[in-house]
Amino acid sequence: MDSLLNLLQLADSALPVGGSAHSLGLETLVEEGCLTVETIEEFFRGYLSEAGILEASFVRRTWRGDEDPLALTHEFVARRPARESRDAALRMGQRFGRLVNSFTGESLIPEGLAYPVAFGLAGARLDLDEDVVVLACLRQSIAALISACQRLMPIGQVAAGCLMWNLNPFISSAARGSENTKEVGCFTPLAELASMRHASLETRLFIS
């Protein structure tokens, strides 16, 4: 029971890891009219089938403990073409790791890890189930992006809840798709290019 409660806390979208400061290119897509209320669910389905599987695979690889977490971090950020996306993953991973260390009173998570790597390492060192840890990390990431969309578009709480509910099967599918960690690709040019263009927006709510 304690393990479940610990996981729920770590996967809470309100956990102050800095996710609320990043839209990962969504702000640019909304500003340019590429992402709307009508297309948001389809967008996230596609996002999960690419970036979701990639993120989940790094959570798994870290949890399994066969590779150095810092090396996994270097590989993960190398797979994110946009500097803004790389910086977001590293900043969130650092804050997440410091929170876990503060909660436990131990130095479980070293500095300098990307968010999926830090999450997977925390799950392993807290003796949490691998599949549940992967699902929790993916759900937290999507919940943070949906929250960003609520600040960018007219999406109410009920609509946001329905969106997350509809995406749950696709989150599960992405988690299953990450089981073969040796063959994982990711092709998300729309989001990555939007992240790169984010700095050129006249007004910005988010860092990325």
JSON list of C-alpha atoms in Angstrom, two decimals, residues 6-202:
[
{"chain": "A", "resi": 6, "resn": "ASN", "atom": "CA", "xyz": [4.51, 6.78, -3.09]},
{"chain": "A", "resi": 7, "resn": "LEU", "atom": "CA", "xyz": [4.00, 6.21, -6.81]},
{"chain": "A", "resi": 8, "resn": "LEU", "atom": "CA", "xyz": [0.80, 8.25, -6.86]},
{"chain": "A", "resi": 9, "resn": "GLN", "atom": "CA", "xyz": [2.66, 11.15, -5.28]},
{"chain": "A", "resi": 10, "resn": "LEU", "atom": "CA", "xyz": [5.56, 10.95, -7.74]},
{"chain": "A", "resi": 11, "resn": "ALA", "atom": "CA", "xyz": [3.15, 10.78, -10.71]},
{"chain": "A", "resi": 12, "resn": "ASP", "atom": "CA", "xyz": [0.92, 13.60, -9.48]},
{"chain": "A", "resi": 13, "resn": "SER", "atom": "CA", "xyz": [0.71, 16.33, -12.13]},
{"chain": "A", "resi": 14, "resn": "ALA", "atom": "CA", "xyz": [0.88, 18.85, -9.27]},
{"chain": "A", "resi": 15, "resn": "LEU", "atom": "CA", "xyz": [4.35, 17.65, -8.24]},
{"chain": "A", "resi": 16, "resn": "PRO", "atom": "CA", "xyz": [6.58, 20.74, -8.62]},
{"chain": "A", "resi": 17, "resn": "VAL", "atom": "CA", "xyz": [9.05, 19.42, -11.17]},
{"chain": "A", "resi": 18, "resn": "GLY", "atom": "CA", "xyz": [8.60, 22.35, -13.53]},
{"chain": "A", "resi": 19, "resn": "GLY", "atom": "CA", "xyz": [6.31, 20.66, -16.04]},
{"chain": "A", "resi": 20, "resn": "SER", "atom": "CA", "xyz": [3.84, 23.53, -15.84]},
{"chain": "A", "resi": 21, "resn": "ALA", "atom": "CA", "xyz": [6.47, 25.86, -17.33]},
{"chain": "A", "resi": 22, "resn": "HIS", "atom": "CA", "xyz": [6.91, 23.82, -20.51]},
{"chain": "A", "resi": 23, "resn": "SER", "atom": "CA", "xyz": [4.57, 23.22, -23.43]},
{"chain": "A", "resi": 24, "resn": "LEU", "atom": "CA", "xyz": [7.19, 21.38, -25.55]},
{"chain": "A", "resi": 25, "resn": "GLY", "atom": "CA", "xyz": [6.15, 23.24, -28.68]},
{"chain": "A", "resi": 26, "resn": "LEU", "atom": "CA", "xyz": [2.39, 23.14, -28.10]},
{"chain": "A", "resi": 27, "resn": "GLU", "atom": "CA", "xyz": [2.22, 26.90, -27.54]},
{"chain": "A", "resi": 28, "resn": "THR", "atom": "CA", "xyz": [3.73, 27.47, -30.99]},
{"chain": "A", "resi": 29, "resn": "LEU", "atom": "CA", "xyz": [1.34, 25.00, -32.63]},
{"chain": "A", "resi": 30, "resn": "VAL", "atom": "CA", "xyz": [-1.68, 26.68, -31.03]},
{"chain": "A", "resi": 31, "resn": "GLU", "atom": "CA", "xyz": [-0.43, 30.16, -31.98]},
{"chain": "A", "resi": 32, "resn": "GLU", "atom": "CA", "xyz": [0.07, 29.06, -35.58]},
{"chain": "A", "resi": 33, "resn": "GLY", "atom": "CA", "xyz": [-3.34, 27.36, -35.76]},
{"chain": "A", "resi": 34, "resn": "CYS", "atom": "CA", "xyz": [-1.92, 23.86, -36.25]},
{"chain": "A", "resi": 35, "resn": "LEU", "atom": "CA", "xyz": [-3.39, 22.59, -32.97]},
{"chain": "A", "resi": 36, "resn": "THR", "atom": "CA", "xyz": [-7.04, 23.22, -32.11]},
{"chain": "A", "resi": 37, "resn": "VAL", "atom": "CA", "xyz": [-9.65, 21.88, -29.73]},
{"chain": "A", "resi": 38, "resn": "GLU", "atom": "CA", "xyz": [-10.96, 19.71, -32.56]},
{"chain": "A", "resi": 39, "resn": "THR", "atom": "CA", "xyz": [-7.57, 18.16, -33.38]},
{"chain": "A", "resi": 40, "resn": "ILE", "atom": "CA", "xyz": [-6.00, 17.87, -29.95]},
{"chain": "A", "resi": 41, "resn": "GLU", "atom": "CA", "xyz": [-7.00, 14.26, -29.25]},
{"chain": "A", "resi": 42, "resn": "GLU", "atom": "CA", "xyz": [-5.71, 13.07, -32.62]},
{"chain": "A", "resi": 43, "resn": "PHE", "atom": "CA", "xyz": [-2.48, 14.97, -32.01]},
{"chain": "A", "resi": 44, "resn": "PHE", "atom": "CA", "xyz": [-1.89, 13.30, -28.65]},
{"chain": "A", "resi": 45, "resn": "ARG", "atom": "CA", "xyz": [-2.65, 9.88, -30.10]},
{"chain": "A", "resi": 46, "resn": "GLY", "atom": "CA", "xyz": [0.10, 10.39, -32.65]},
{"chain": "A", "resi": 47, "resn": "TYR", "atom": "CA", "xyz": [2.41, 11.90, -30.05]},
{"chain": "A", "resi": 48, "resn": "LEU", "atom": "CA", "xyz": [2.04, 8.87, -27.78]},
{"chain": "A", "resi": 49, "resn": "SER", "atom": "CA", "xyz": [2.73, 6.47, -30.65]},
{"chain": "A", "resi": 50, "resn": "GLU", "atom": "CA", "xyz": [6.11, 8.14, -31.20]},
{"chain": "A", "resi": 51, "resn": "ALA", "atom": "CA", "xyz": [7.42, 10.29, -28.34]},
{"chain": "A", "resi": 52, "resn": "GLY", "atom": "CA", "xyz": [5.40, 8.31, -25.78]},
{"chain": "A", "resi": 53, "resn": "ILE", "atom": "CA", "xyz": [6.99, 5.01, -26.75]},
{"chain": "A", "resi": 54, "resn": "LEU", "atom": "CA", "xyz": [10.44, 6.59, -26.77]},
{"chain": "A", "resi": 55, "resn": "GLU", "atom": "CA", "xyz": [9.99, 8.08, -23.30]},
{"chain": "A", "resi": 56, "resn": "ALA", "atom": "CA", "xyz": [8.58, 4.82, -21.94]},
{"chain": "A", "resi": 57, "resn": "SER", "atom": "CA", "xyz": [11.51, 2.84, -23.34]},
{"chain": "A", "resi": 58, "resn": "PHE", "atom": "CA", "xyz": [13.98, 4.97, -21.38]},
{"chain": "A", "resi": 59, "resn": "VAL", "atom": "CA", "xyz": [11.94, 4.57, -18.21]},
{"chain": "A", "resi": 60, "resn": "ARG", "atom": "CA", "xyz": [12.12, 0.78, -18.73]},
{"chain": "A", "resi": 61, "resn": "ARG", "atom": "CA", "xyz": [15.80, 0.66, -19.57]},
{"chain": "A", "resi": 62, "resn": "THR", "atom": "CA", "xyz": [16.64, 2.68, -16.48]},
{"chain": "A", "resi": 63, "resn": "TRP", "atom": "CA", "xyz": [14.37, 0.61, -14.25]},
{"chain": "A", "resi": 64, "resn": "ARG", "atom": "CA", "xyz": [16.03, -2.63, -15.43]},
{"chain": "A", "resi": 65, "resn": "GLY", "atom": "CA", "xyz": [19.39, -1.33, -14.27]},
{"chain": "A", "resi": 66, "resn": "ASP", "atom": "CA", "xyz": [21.55, -2.78, -17.05]},
{"chain": "A", "resi": 67, "resn": "GLU", "atom": "CA", "xyz": [22.84, 0.60, -18.27]},
{"chain": "A", "resi": 68, "resn": "ASP", "atom": "CA", "xyz": [24.36, 3.66, -16.65]},
{"chain": "A", "resi": 69, "resn": "PRO", "atom": "CA", "xyz": [21.65, 6.32, -16.00]},
{"chain": "A", "resi": 70, "resn": "LEU", "atom": "CA", "xyz": [23.93, 9.15, -17.12]},
{"chain": "A", "resi": 71, "resn": "ALA", "atom": "CA", "xyz": [24.69, 7.37, -20.40]},
{"chain": "A", "resi": 72, "resn": "LEU", "atom": "CA", "xyz": [20.96, 6.84, -20.90]},
{"chain": "A", "resi": 73, "resn": "THR", "atom": "CA", "xyz": [20.41, 10.54, -20.30]},
{"chain": "A", "resi": 74, "resn": "HIS", "atom": "CA", "xyz": [22.96, 11.44, -22.97]},
{"chain": "A", "resi": 75, "resn": "GLU", "atom": "CA", "xyz": [21.23, 9.09, -25.40]},
{"chain": "A", "resi": 76, "resn": "PHE", "atom": "CA", "xyz": [17.77, 10.42, -24.59]},
{"chain": "A", "resi": 77, "resn": "VAL", "atom": "CA", "xyz": [18.65, 14.09, -25.08]},
{"chain": "A", "resi": 78, "resn": "ALA", "atom": "CA", "xyz": [20.50, 13.20, -28.29]},
{"chain": "A", "resi": 79, "resn": "ARG", "atom": "CA", "xyz": [17.18, 11.90, -29.63]},
{"chain": "A", "resi": 80, "resn": "ARG", "atom": "CA", "xyz": [15.49, 15.26, -29.02]},
{"chain": "A", "resi": 81, "resn": "PRO", "atom": "CA", "xyz": [16.47, 17.58, -31.90]},
{"chain": "A", "resi": 82, "resn": "ALA", "atom": "CA", "xyz": [15.10, 20.77, -30.30]},
{"chain": "A", "resi": 83, "resn": "ARG", "atom": "CA", "xyz": [17.29, 22.40, -27.66]},
{"chain": "A", "resi": 84, "resn": "GLU", "atom": "CA", "xyz": [14.14, 23.48, -25.81]},
{"chain": "A", "resi": 85, "resn": "SER", "atom": "CA", "xyz": [12.98, 19.87, -25.48]},
{"chain": "A", "resi": 86, "resn": "ARG", "atom": "CA", "xyz": [16.40, 18.74, -24.27]},
{"chain": "A", "resi": 87, "resn": "ASP", "atom": "CA", "xyz": [16.59, 21.51, -21.68]},
{"chain": "A", "resi": 88, "resn": "ALA", "atom": "CA", "xyz": [13.08, 20.74, -20.44]},
{"chain": "A", "resi": 89, "resn": "ALA", "atom": "CA", "xyz": [13.88, 17.05, -19.95]},
{"chain": "A", "resi": 90, "resn": "LEU", "atom": "CA", "xyz": [17.04, 17.87, -18.01]},
{"chain": "A", "resi": 91, "resn": "ARG", "atom": "CA", "xyz": [15.49, 20.58, -15.84]},
{"chain": "A", "resi": 92, "resn": "MET", "atom": "CA", "xyz": [12.49, 18.43, -14.95]},
{"chain": "A", "resi": 93, "resn": "GLY", "atom": "CA", "xyz": [14.71, 15.44, -14.26]},
{"chain": "A", "resi": 94, "resn": "GLN", "atom": "CA", "xyz": [16.89, 17.46, -11.93]},
{"chain": "A", "resi": 95, "resn": "ARG", "atom": "CA", "xyz": [13.94, 18.82, -9.97]},
{"chain": "A", "resi": 96, "resn": "PHE", "atom": "CA", "xyz": [12.28, 15.42, -9.84]},
{"chain": "A", "resi": 97, "resn": "GLY", "atom": "CA", "xyz": [15.46, 13.80, -8.52]},
{"chain": "A", "resi": 98, "resn": "ARG", "atom": "CA", "xyz": [15.92, 16.42, -5.82]},
{"chain": "A", "resi": 99, "resn": "LEU", "atom": "CA", "xyz": [12.33, 15.98, -4.70]},
{"chain": "A", "resi": 100, "resn": "VAL", "atom": "CA", "xyz": [12.71, 12.19, -4.45]},
{"chain": "A", "resi": 101, "resn": "ASN", "atom": "CA", "xyz": [15.90, 12.62, -2.44]},
{"chain": "A", "resi": 102, "resn": "SER", "atom": "CA", "xyz": [14.15, 15.09, -0.14]},
{"chain": "A", "resi": 103, "resn": "PHE", "atom": "CA", "xyz": [11.14, 12.78, 0.34]},
{"chain": "A", "resi": 104, "resn": "THR", "atom": "CA", "xyz": [13.26, 9.72, 1.14]},
{"chain": "A", "resi": 105, "resn": "GLY", "atom": "CA", "xyz": [16.10, 11.42, 3.01]},
{"chain": "A", "resi": 106, "resn": "GLU", "atom": "CA", "xyz": [18.53, 9.47, 0.80]},
{"chain": "A", "resi": 107, "resn": "SER", "atom": "CA", "xyz": [20.61, 10.22, -2.28]},
{"chain": "A", "resi": 108, "resn": "LEU", "atom": "CA", "xyz": [18.70, 7.87, -4.56]},
{"chain": "A", "resi": 109, "resn": "ILE", "atom": "CA", "xyz": [18.80, 9.99, -7.71]},
{"chain": "A", "resi": 110, "resn": "PRO", "atom": "CA", "xyz": [22.06, 11.58, -8.91]},
{"chain": "A", "resi": 111, "resn": "GLU", "atom": "CA", "xyz": [22.22, 15.00, -10.52]},
{"chain": "A", "resi": 112, "resn": "GLY", "atom": "CA", "xyz": [22.01, 15.53, -14.26]},
{"chain": "A", "resi": 113, "resn": "LEU", "atom": "CA", "xyz": [19.44, 12.93, -15.32]},
{"chain": "A", "resi": 114, "resn": "ALA", "atom": "CA", "xyz": [16.69, 13.47, -17.89]},
{"chain": "A", "resi": 115, "resn": "TYR", "atom": "CA", "xyz": [13.16, 13.18, -16.56]},
{"chain": "A", "resi": 116, "resn": "PRO", "atom": "CA", "xyz": [12.27, 9.68, -17.92]},
{"chain": "A", "resi": 117, "resn": "VAL", "atom": "CA", "xyz": [15.60, 8.34, -16.67]},
{"chain": "A", "resi": 118, "resn": "ALA", "atom": "CA", "xyz": [15.15, 9.88, -13.22]},
{"chain": "A", "resi": 119, "resn": "PHE", "atom": "CA", "xyz": [11.59, 8.54, -13.01]},
{"chain": "A", "resi": 120, "resn": "GLY", "atom": "CA", "xyz": [12.64, 5.03, -13.98]},
{"chain": "A", "resi": 121, "resn": "LEU", "atom": "CA", "xyz": [15.51, 5.07, -11.50]},
{"chain": "A", "resi": 122, "resn": "ALA", "atom": "CA", "xyz": [13.22, 6.26, -8.72]},
{"chain": "A", "resi": 123, "resn": "GLY", "atom": "CA", "xyz": [10.76, 3.47, -9.51]},
{"chain": "A", "resi": 124, "resn": "ALA", "atom": "CA", "xyz": [13.49, 0.82, -9.36]},
{"chain": "A", "resi": 125, "resn": "ARG", "atom": "CA", "xyz": [15.08, 2.09, -6.15]},
{"chain": "A", "resi": 126, "resn": "LEU", "atom": "CA", "xyz": [11.70, 2.39, -4.46]},
{"chain": "A", "resi": 127, "resn": "ASP", "atom": "CA", "xyz": [10.91, -1.20, -5.51]},
{"chain": "A", "resi": 128, "resn": "LEU", "atom": "CA", "xyz": [7.92, -0.27, -7.66]},
{"chain": "A", "resi": 129, "resn": "ASP", "atom": "CA", "xyz": [6.61, -2.50, -10.46]},
{"chain": "A", "resi": 130, "resn": "GLU", "atom": "CA", "xyz": [8.20, -1.81, -13.86]},
{"chain": "A", "resi": 131, "resn": "ASP", "atom": "CA", "xyz": [5.01, -1.68, -15.93]},
{"chain": "A", "resi": 132, "resn": "VAL", "atom": "CA", "xyz": [3.21, 0.48, -13.39]},
{"chain": "A", "resi": 133, "resn": "VAL", "atom": "CA", "xyz": [6.13, 2.90, -13.26]},
{"chain": "A", "resi": 134, "resn": "VAL", "atom": "CA", "xyz": [6.11, 3.23, -17.06]},
{"chain": "A", "resi": 135, "resn": "LEU", "atom": "CA", "xyz": [2.37, 3.89, -17.13]},
{"chain": "A", "resi": 136, "resn": "ALA", "atom": "CA", "xyz": [2.61, 6.42, -14.32]},
{"chain": "A", "resi": 137, "resn": "CYS", "atom": "CA", "xyz": [5.39, 8.37, -16.03]},
{"chain": "A", "resi": 138, "resn": "LEU", "atom": "CA", "xyz": [3.55, 8.48, -19.35]},
{"chain": "A", "resi": 139, "resn": "ARG", "atom": "CA", "xyz": [0.30, 9.54, -17.75]},
{"chain": "A", "resi": 140, "resn": "GLN", "atom": "CA", "xyz": [2.01, 12.30, -15.80]},
{"chain": "A", "resi": 141, "resn": "SER", "atom": "CA", "xyz": [3.69, 13.63, -18.94]},
{"chain": "A", "resi": 142, "resn": "ILE", "atom": "CA", "xyz": [0.44, 13.71, -20.92]},
{"chain": "A", "resi": 143, "resn": "ALA", "atom": "CA", "xyz": [-1.46, 15.24, -18.01]},
{"chain": "A", "resi": 144, "resn": "ALA", "atom": "CA", "xyz": [1.08, 18.08, -17.90]},
{"chain": "A", "resi": 145, "resn": "LEU", "atom": "CA", "xyz": [0.69, 18.72, -21.63]},
{"chain": "A", "resi": 146, "resn": "ILE", "atom": "CA", "xyz": [-3.10, 18.68, -21.39]},
{"chain": "A", "resi": 147, "resn": "SER", "atom": "CA", "xyz": [-2.84, 21.19, -18.56]},
{"chain": "A", "resi": 148, "resn": "ALA", "atom": "CA", "xyz": [-0.72, 23.39, -20.83]},
{"chain": "A", "resi": 149, "resn": "CYS", "atom": "CA", "xyz": [-3.39, 23.15, -23.53]},
{"chain": "A", "resi": 150, "resn": "GLN", "atom": "CA", "xyz": [-6.02, 24.27, -21.04]},
{"chain": "A", "resi": 151, "resn": "ARG", "atom": "CA", "xyz": [-4.10, 27.52, -20.63]},
{"chain": "A", "resi": 152, "resn": "LEU", "atom": "CA", "xyz": [-3.74, 27.94, -24.38]},
{"chain": "A", "resi": 153, "resn": "MET", "atom": "CA", "xyz": [-7.20, 26.93, -25.63]},
{"chain": "A", "resi": 154, "resn": "PRO", "atom": "CA", "xyz": [-10.82, 26.99, -24.42]},
{"chain": "A", "resi": 155, "resn": "ILE", "atom": "CA", "xyz": [-10.73, 23.55, -22.75]},
{"chain": "A", "resi": 156, "resn": "GLY", "atom": "CA", "xyz": [-12.61, 23.21, -19.48]},
{"chain": "A", "resi": 157, "resn": "GLN", "atom": "CA", "xyz": [-12.02, 20.74, -16.66]},
{"chain": "A", "resi": 158, "resn": "VAL", "atom": "CA", "xyz": [-14.64, 18.27, -17.86]},
{"chain": "A", "resi": 159, "resn": "ALA", "atom": "CA", "xyz": [-13.34, 18.35, -21.43]},
{"chain": "A", "resi": 160, "resn": "ALA", "atom": "CA", "xyz": [-9.77, 17.89, -20.17]},
{"chain": "A", "resi": 161, "resn": "GLY", "atom": "CA", "xyz": [-10.88, 14.95, -18.05]},
{"chain": "A", "resi": 162, "resn": "CYS", "atom": "CA", "xyz": [-12.65, 13.37, -21.01]},
{"chain": "A", "resi": 163, "resn": "LEU", "atom": "CA", "xyz": [-9.56, 13.88, -23.14]},
{"chain": "A", "resi": 164, "resn": "MET", "atom": "CA", "xyz": [-7.37, 12.08, -20.62]},
{"chain": "A", "resi": 165, "resn": "TRP", "atom": "CA", "xyz": [-9.93, 9.29, -20.31]},
{"chain": "A", "resi": 166, "resn": "ASN", "atom": "CA", "xyz": [-9.99, 8.82, -24.08]},
{"chain": "A", "resi": 167, "resn": "LEU", "atom": "CA", "xyz": [-6.19, 8.79, -24.20]},
{"chain": "A", "resi": 168, "resn": "ASN", "atom": "CA", "xyz": [-5.77, 6.12, -21.50]},
{"chain": "A", "resi": 169, "resn": "PRO", "atom": "CA", "xyz": [-5.87, 3.22, -24.03]},
{"chain": "A", "resi": 170, "resn": "PHE", "atom": "CA", "xyz": [-3.21, 4.97, -26.10]},
{"chain": "A", "resi": 171, "resn": "ILE", "atom": "CA", "xyz": [-1.05, 5.48, -23.02]},
{"chain": "A", "resi": 172, "resn": "SER", "atom": "CA", "xyz": [-1.34, 1.74, -22.35]},
{"chain": "A", "resi": 173, "resn": "SER", "atom": "CA", "xyz": [-0.51, 1.01, -25.99]},
{"chain": "A", "resi": 174, "resn": "ALA", "atom": "CA", "xyz": [2.61, 3.21, -25.82]},
{"chain": "A", "resi": 175, "resn": "ALA", "atom": "CA", "xyz": [3.70, 1.43, -22.65]},
{"chain": "A", "resi": 176, "resn": "ARG", "atom": "CA", "xyz": [3.32, -1.96, -24.37]},
{"chain": "A", "resi": 177, "resn": "GLY", "atom": "CA", "xyz": [5.12, -0.64, -27.44]},
{"chain": "A", "resi": 178, "resn": "SER", "atom": "CA", "xyz": [8.16, 0.17, -25.31]},
{"chain": "A", "resi": 179, "resn": "GLU", "atom": "CA", "xyz": [8.66, -3.41, -24.14]},
{"chain": "A", "resi": 180, "resn": "ASN", "atom": "CA", "xyz": [11.09, -4.12, -26.99]},
{"chain": "A", "resi": 181, "resn": "THR", "atom": "CA", "xyz": [13.56, -1.44, -25.95]},
{"chain": "A", "resi": 182, "resn": "LYS", "atom": "CA", "xyz": [16.11, -2.37, -28.63]},
{"chain": "A", "resi": 183, "resn": "GLU", "atom": "CA", "xyz": [13.95, -1.18, -31.54]},
{"chain": "A", "resi": 184, "resn": "VAL", "atom": "CA", "xyz": [12.52, 2.23, -30.67]},
{"chain": "A", "resi": 185, "resn": "GLY", "atom": "CA", "xyz": [12.31, 5.12, -33.10]},
{"chain": "A", "resi": 186, "resn": "CYS", "atom": "CA", "xyz": [10.70, 8.52, -32.79]},
{"chain": "A", "resi": 187, "resn": "PHE", "atom": "CA", "xyz": [9.57, 10.85, -35.58]},
{"chain": "A", "resi": 188, "resn": "THR", "atom": "CA", "xyz": [7.87, 13.99, -34.28]},
{"chain": "A", "resi": 189, "resn": "PRO", "atom": "CA", "xyz": [9.04, 16.80, -36.59]},
{"chain": "A", "resi": 190, "resn": "LEU", "atom": "CA", "xyz": [5.94, 18.95, -36.02]},
{"chain": "A", "resi": 191, "resn": "ALA", "atom": "CA", "xyz": [6.47, 19.18, -32.25]},
{"chain": "A", "resi": 192, "resn": "GLU", "atom": "CA", "xyz": [10.25, 19.50, -32.48]},
{"chain": "A", "resi": 193, "resn": "LEU", "atom": "CA", "xyz": [10.16, 22.26, -35.10]},
{"chain": "A", "resi": 194, "resn": "ALA", "atom": "CA", "xyz": [7.48, 24.04, -33.08]},
{"chain": "A", "resi": 195, "resn": "SER", "atom": "CA", "xyz": [9.77, 23.91, -30.05]},
{"chain": "A", "resi": 196, "resn": "MET", "atom": "CA", "xyz": [12.56, 25.44, -32.10]},
{"chain": "A", "resi": 197, "resn": "ARG", "atom": "CA", "xyz": [10.28, 28.28, -33.26]},
{"chain": "A", "resi": 198, "resn": "HIS", "atom": "CA", "xyz": [8.92, 28.95, -29.78]},
{"chain": "A", "resi": 199, "resn": "ALA", "atom": "CA", "xyz": [11.48, 31.64, -28.97]},
{"chain": "A", "resi": 200, "resn": "SER", "atom": "CA", "xyz": [10.27, 33.72, -31.93]},
{"chain": "A", "resi": 201, "resn": "LEU", "atom": "CA", "xyz": [6.70, 34.09, -30.60]},
{"chain": "A", "resi": 202, "resn": "GLU", "atom": "CA", "xyz": [5.82, 37.67, -29.70]}
]
